[in-house]
Coordinates of C-alpha atoms and ligand atoms in Angstrom, one line a residue:
M113 CA 194.2 123.3 172.6
D114 CA 196.6 125.3 174.7
I115 CA 196.8 123.6 178.1
K116 CA 197.4 126.1 180.9
K117 CA 195.8 124.6 184.0
A118 CA 195.6 121.0 185.2
I119 CA 194.1 119.3 188.2
I120 CA 195.1 115.8 189.4
Y121 CA 192.6 114.1 191.7
V122 CA 194.5 111.5 193.7
F123 CA 193.8 108.9 196.3
S124 CA 196.9 107.5 197.9
G125 CA 197.0 105.2 201.0
S126 CA 200.7 104.9 201.7
G127 CA 202.1 107.6 199.4
N128 CA 203.1 105.8 196.2
T129 CA 200.4 107.3 194.0
L130 CA 200.9 110.7 195.6
K131 CA 204.6 110.6 194.8
I132 CA 203.8 109.8 191.2
A133 CA 201.2 112.6 191.1
R134 CA 203.9 115.0 192.3
L135 CA 206.2 113.9 189.5
Y136 CA 203.4 114.5 187.0
K137 CA 203.0 117.9 188.4
D138 CA 206.7 118.7 188.0
E139 CA 206.6 117.5 184.4
F140 CA 203.5 119.5 183.7
E141 CA 204.9 122.7 185.3
A142 CA 208.1 122.3 183.4
K143 CA 205.9 122.6 180.3
G144 CA 204.2 125.7 181.6
V145 CA 201.0 123.9 182.9
E146 CA 200.0 125.2 186.3
T147 CA 199.0 122.0 188.2
T148 CA 196.9 121.4 191.3
I149 CA 196.9 118.1 193.2
Y150 CA 193.7 117.4 195.0
E151 CA 193.9 114.5 197.5
I152 CA 190.8 112.5 197.9
D153 CA 189.6 111.8 201.4
K154 CA 186.2 111.6 203.2
D155 CA 185.6 115.2 202.1
Y156 CA 185.7 114.4 198.4
K157 CA 182.4 116.1 197.8
N158 CA 184.3 119.4 198.3
A159 CA 186.7 118.6 195.5
P160 CA 187.2 121.5 193.0
D161 CA 185.2 121.3 189.9
A162 CA 187.2 120.1 186.9
L163 CA 185.6 122.7 184.7
G164 CA 187.9 125.3 186.0
Y165 CA 190.8 123.4 184.4
D166 CA 192.0 122.5 180.9
I167 CA 192.8 118.9 181.8
A168 CA 191.9 116.6 184.7
G169 CA 193.9 113.6 185.9
F170 CA 192.5 110.7 188.0
A171 CA 195.0 108.7 190.0
Y172 CA 194.6 105.8 192.4
P173 CA 196.4 102.7 193.8
I174 CA 195.0 99.3 192.6
H175 CA 193.2 97.4 195.3
A176 CA 192.1 93.9 194.3
F177 CA 192.1 94.8 190.6
N178 CA 190.0 97.9 191.2
P179 CA 190.3 101.4 192.5
P180 CA 189.5 101.7 196.2
E181 CA 185.8 102.2 196.7
I182 CA 186.3 105.8 197.9
F183 CA 187.7 106.7 194.5
I184 CA 184.7 105.3 192.7
D185 CA 182.4 107.2 195.1
F186 CA 184.3 110.3 194.4
A187 CA 184.0 109.8 190.6
K188 CA 180.3 109.3 191.0
S189 CA 180.0 112.5 193.0
L190 CA 181.5 114.6 190.2
K191 CA 179.5 117.1 188.2
E192 CA 179.1 116.9 184.4
A193 CA 182.3 117.7 182.6
K194 CA 181.4 118.8 179.1
G195 CA 184.2 117.1 177.3
I196 CA 187.1 118.1 179.4
S197 CA 190.3 116.3 178.4
S198 CA 191.3 113.7 181.0
F199 CA 193.8 111.0 181.8
I200 CA 194.1 108.2 184.4
F201 CA 197.1 106.8 186.1
K202 CA 197.3 104.0 188.7
T203 CA 200.0 102.4 190.7
S204 CA 200.2 98.8 191.9
G205 CA 202.6 96.3 193.5
E206 CA 203.0 94.1 190.5
P207 CA 202.6 94.4 186.7
L208 CA 200.4 91.3 186.1
W209 CA 197.8 91.6 183.4
L210 CA 195.0 91.1 186.0
N211 CA 195.6 94.8 186.9
D212 CA 194.9 96.0 183.4
S213 CA 191.1 96.1 183.8
S214 CA 191.1 98.0 187.1
S215 CA 189.8 101.3 185.6
Q216 CA 186.9 99.9 183.6
Q217 CA 184.2 101.1 185.9
L218 CA 185.9 104.4 186.5
I219 CA 186.2 105.0 182.8
K220 CA 182.5 104.3 182.3
I221 CA 181.5 106.6 185.1
L222 CA 183.7 109.5 183.9
S223 CA 182.8 109.0 180.3
L224 CA 179.1 109.2 181.1
K225 CA 179.7 112.5 182.9
G226 CA 181.4 113.8 179.8
Y227 CA 185.1 113.5 180.7
D228 CA 187.1 112.9 177.5
I229 CA 189.6 110.3 178.7
I230 CA 192.6 110.3 176.4
N231 CA 194.7 107.5 178.0
E232 CA 195.6 105.5 181.0
R233 CA 199.0 104.6 182.4
H234 CA 200.1 102.0 185.0
I235 CA 203.2 102.5 187.2
V236 CA 204.5 99.7 189.4
M237 CA 205.6 100.8 192.8
P238 CA 206.6 98.9 196.0
Y239 CA 203.9 96.8 197.6
N240 CA 202.1 98.2 200.7
M241 CA 200.3 94.9 201.2
I242 CA 201.0 91.2 200.9
F243 CA 204.8 91.5 201.2
R244 CA 207.5 94.1 201.5
H245 CA 209.6 94.5 198.4
R246 CA 213.3 94.1 199.1
D247 CA 215.3 97.4 199.0
E248 CA 216.9 96.6 195.6
V249 CA 213.5 96.1 193.9
A250 CA 211.9 99.1 195.6
R251 CA 214.7 101.3 194.4
Q252 CA 214.6 99.8 190.9
L253 CA 210.8 100.3 190.7
Y254 CA 211.1 103.9 191.8
I255 CA 214.0 104.7 189.5
Y256 CA 211.9 103.4 186.6
A257 CA 208.7 105.1 187.8
R258 CA 210.5 108.5 187.8
A259 CA 211.7 108.0 184.2
L260 CA 208.4 106.6 183.0
T261 CA 206.5 109.5 184.5
K262 CA 208.3 111.8 182.2
A263 CA 206.9 110.0 179.2
Y264 CA 203.5 109.5 180.7
A265 CA 203.1 113.1 181.7
E266 CA 203.8 114.1 178.1
D267 CA 201.2 111.4 176.9
A268 CA 198.6 112.9 179.2
L269 CA 199.1 116.4 177.8
Y270 CA 199.7 115.7 174.1
G271 CA 199.0 111.9 173.6
E272 CA 196.7 110.4 171.0
R273 CA 193.3 109.1 172.2
E274 CA 193.5 105.4 173.0
N275 CA 190.7 102.8 173.1
L276 CA 190.4 102.0 176.8
Y277 CA 187.6 99.5 176.9
L278 CA 188.5 95.8 177.4
P279 CA 186.4 92.8 176.4
L280 CA 184.4 91.1 179.1
M281 CA 186.8 88.1 179.4
K282 CA 189.6 90.5 180.4
R283 CA 187.6 92.5 183.0
V284 CA 185.3 90.0 184.6
H285 CA 187.7 89.4 187.5
S286 CA 187.8 93.1 188.4
T287 CA 184.0 93.0 188.7
L288 CA 184.1 89.9 191.0
F289 CA 186.9 91.3 193.2
K290 CA 184.8 94.4 194.1
I291 CA 183.9 92.2 197.0
E292 CA 187.1 93.7 198.5
W293 CA 185.2 96.9 199.1
G294 CA 182.7 95.3 201.6
F295 CA 185.5 93.1 203.0
A296 CA 187.6 96.2 203.7
K297 CA 184.8 97.7 205.8
F298 CA 184.2 94.4 207.6
N299 CA 187.9 93.8 208.2
G300 CA 188.5 97.4 209.4
R301 CA 186.4 96.6 212.4
L302 CA 188.7 93.8 213.3
F303 CA 191.8 96.1 213.6
R304 CA 193.5 95.9 217.0
V305 CA 196.3 97.9 218.7
S306 CA 198.9 96.4 220.9
K307 CA 198.9 98.2 224.3
K308 CA 202.5 97.1 224.8
K309 CA 203.7 98.7 221.6
C310 CA 201.5 101.7 221.1
I311 CA 202.9 105.1 222.2
Y312 CA 199.6 106.9 221.6
C313 CA 201.1 109.4 219.2
G314 CA 197.7 109.6 217.4
K315 CA 199.3 109.5 213.9
C316 CA 196.9 106.7 212.8
E317 CA 193.8 108.7 214.0
R318 CA 195.0 112.0 212.4
N319 CA 196.0 110.5 209.1
C320 CA 193.1 108.1 208.4
P321 CA 191.6 109.4 205.1
V322 CA 188.1 108.3 206.1
S323 CA 188.3 109.1 209.8
N324 CA 187.7 105.5 210.8
I325 CA 190.0 105.6 213.9
R326 CA 189.1 107.2 217.2
I327 CA 191.2 107.1 220.3
V328 CA 189.1 107.8 223.4
D329 CA 190.8 107.5 226.8
K330 CA 193.6 105.4 225.3
K331 CA 191.0 103.1 223.8
F332 CA 190.9 102.6 220.0
K333 CA 187.6 102.5 218.2
F334 CA 187.6 101.3 214.6
G335 CA 184.5 102.2 212.6
N336 CA 183.0 100.6 209.5
K337 CA 184.5 103.0 206.9
C338 CA 187.9 101.4 206.4
T339 CA 189.1 101.5 202.8
M340 CA 192.1 99.3 203.5
C341 CA 194.5 101.9 202.4
T342 CA 197.1 100.7 205.0
R343 CA 198.2 104.3 205.9
C344 CA 197.6 103.6 209.7
S345 CA 199.5 100.4 209.9
M346 CA 202.2 101.3 207.3
F347 CA 203.3 104.4 209.2
C348 CA 202.7 103.3 212.8
P349 CA 206.1 104.1 214.3
T350 CA 206.0 101.1 216.7
N351 CA 204.2 98.6 214.4
A352 CA 201.4 98.3 216.9
I353 CA 198.4 97.9 214.6
N354 CA 197.1 94.5 213.8
I355 CA 195.1 94.7 210.5
G356 CA 192.6 91.9 211.2
I357 CA 192.4 89.0 208.8
L358 CA 195.0 90.5 206.5
N359 CA 197.6 90.9 209.3
S360 CA 200.0 88.3 207.8
W361 CA 200.1 90.5 204.7
K362 CA 200.9 93.7 206.6
V363 CA 203.8 95.9 205.4
N364 CA 205.0 98.2 208.2
G365 CA 207.5 101.1 207.7
D366 CA 208.1 103.8 205.1
Y367 CA 210.2 102.6 202.1
Q368 CA 212.0 105.9 202.1
L369 CA 212.3 105.8 198.4
D370 CA 214.1 109.1 197.9
K371 CA 216.7 108.1 200.4
K372 CA 217.1 104.8 198.6
L373 CA 217.3 106.5 195.3
K374 CA 220.5 108.2 196.3
D375 CA 221.9 105.2 198.0
D376 CA 224.2 103.6 195.4
S377 CA 225.2 100.8 197.8
I378 CA 221.8 99.3 196.8
K379 CA 222.4 97.3 193.7
F380 CA 221.0 98.6 190.5
P381 CA 219.6 97.0 188.4
Y382 CA 218.7 94.2 190.7
I383 CA 216.3 92.5 188.3
S384 CA 218.0 91.7 185.0
D385 CA 218.4 88.7 182.7
E386 CA 220.8 87.2 185.3
T387 CA 218.3 87.3 188.1
K388 CA 216.6 84.0 189.1
G389 CA 213.3 83.2 190.8
L390 CA 209.9 84.9 191.3
Y391 CA 211.0 88.5 191.1
K392 CA 212.4 87.8 187.6
S393 CA 209.4 86.1 186.3
V394 CA 207.0 88.8 187.6
Y395 CA 209.0 92.0 187.0
L396 CA 211.7 91.5 184.3
N397 CA 209.2 92.0 181.4
Y398 CA 208.0 95.2 183.0
F399 CA 211.5 96.6 183.1
K400 CA 212.3 95.4 179.6
K401 CA 209.1 97.1 178.2
A402 CA 210.0 100.3 180.1
D403 CA 213.6 100.2 178.7
K404 CA 212.2 100.0 175.2
L405 CA 209.8 102.9 175.7
L406 CA 212.4 105.1 177.5
K407 CA 214.9 104.5 174.6
E408 CA 212.3 105.4 172.0
R409 CA 211.5 108.6 174.0
N410 CA 215.1 109.4 174.7
I411 CA 214.6 109.5 178.5
R412 CA 217.4 108.3 180.7
L413 CA 217.1 106.6 184.1
E414 CA 218.4 108.8 186.8
V415 CA 220.1 106.5 189.1
L416 CA 221.8 109.0 191.3
P417 CA 219.9 112.3 191.1
S418 CA 221.6 115.6 191.4
D419 CA 220.5 118.0 194.1
E420 CA 218.3 119.9 191.7
I421 CA 216.0 116.9 191.3
G422 CA 213.0 117.4 193.6
E423 CA 212.9 115.7 197.0
Y424 CA 209.6 113.9 197.5
N425 CA 210.3 111.8 200.5
L426 CA 207.4 110.2 202.2
A427 CA 208.1 112.1 205.5
Q428 CA 207.2 115.1 203.4
S429 CA 204.0 113.4 202.0
I430 CA 202.9 112.4 205.5
A431 CA 203.7 115.8 207.0
H432 CA 201.6 117.2 204.2
I433 CA 198.8 114.8 205.1
E434 CA 199.2 115.7 208.8
N435 CA 199.0 119.4 208.0
K436 CA 195.5 118.8 206.6
D437 CA 194.1 118.3 210.1
Ligands
FMN717 C1 194.0 96.3 200.0 C2 195.0 96.3 198.9 C3 194.9 95.6 197.7 C4 195.9 95.6 196.8 N1 195.6 95.0 195.6 C5 196.6 95.0 194.6 C6 196.3 94.3 193.4 O1 195.2 93.8 193.1 N2 197.3 94.3 192.5 C7 198.5 94.9 192.7 O2 199.4 94.8 191.9 N3 198.8 95.6 193.9 C8 197.8 95.6 194.8 N4 198.0 96.3 196.0 C9 199.3 97.1 196.1 C10 199.1 98.6 195.9 O3 198.3 98.8 194.7 C11 200.5 99.3 195.6 O4 201.4 99.1 196.7 C12 200.2 100.8 195.5 O5 201.4 101.4 194.9 C13 199.9 101.6 196.8 O6 199.7 102.9 196.5 P1 199.5 104.0 197.6 O7 200.7 104.1 198.4 O8 199.3 105.3 196.8 O9 198.3 103.6 198.4 C14 197.1 96.3 197.0 C15 197.2 97.1 198.2 C16 196.2 97.1 199.1 C17 196.4 97.8 200.4

């Protein structure tokens, strides 16, 4: 079938998945496929119907080996799709196999609605929770993500259909960890804001995708809809937000990946056969697999991009999010 129009439905808390969606869009458009990115937020019921497109993408960040609950709610709200060709991609902070089963429920929901899911891809990006990736690793992940997206976008448009179902043994933990959805709502009520640090810029209130934050007379009210996306605490300019029970895992501050991309004073590759310790054990295999794929597909890593390569800095993403108000 001749693919002319694509839609990518994306939920992104701190901008990683949105960045990847924009790279997909670029790749698609370079192949003549007009592409719409639709960001999921509390108004997901107004999302455009996929039937107006030749192909539909579904993109989310992994939260506790699952999509965030809002993404599942969105998928459940979709209309029947009558066999429309579809693909999934997800981002996460590490490449462990436990993340492999994160889409199982989503695949079931979409398939029952008639979406014809061709394949799923997983792209590792810097952590927005648990710990902050050091600059070298963040840069390396992003350089690889950009190259991998070229291959994955092609797979989404022209790839062979893959079997996406995993046996029970390999997906049971995802089912168990759905407890995170309830926990996120509970924990969201425990958020606190430091009066000493807060400058009352209102960014957290404006940008919350589920409108869970209200500032009334300089008092913060946190509701019970938190989806634990971290956007409020990650981009708080004064690091004033305490994220409840998970506060010791908080990551504050934009990674500024596009700035890092161009900064060749940041060592690349940082993780290699010579690296020692945890980073190597968790990430080296991911980079090696990526190297193999990129070689097969004749795609090179763009370590220092030329000016023609698109600028997708997070300031832009967030400005875009802010403009939705
Ligand atoms: C509540 C929460 C749970 C997370 N759980 C996982 C996980 O199970 N596995 C993982 O590798 N990364 C996990 N992460 C990290 C994110 O998946 C990763 O940083 C992702 O790229 C963020 O994408 P976003 O910026 O589009 O929101 C988690 C992040 C959050 C906030």
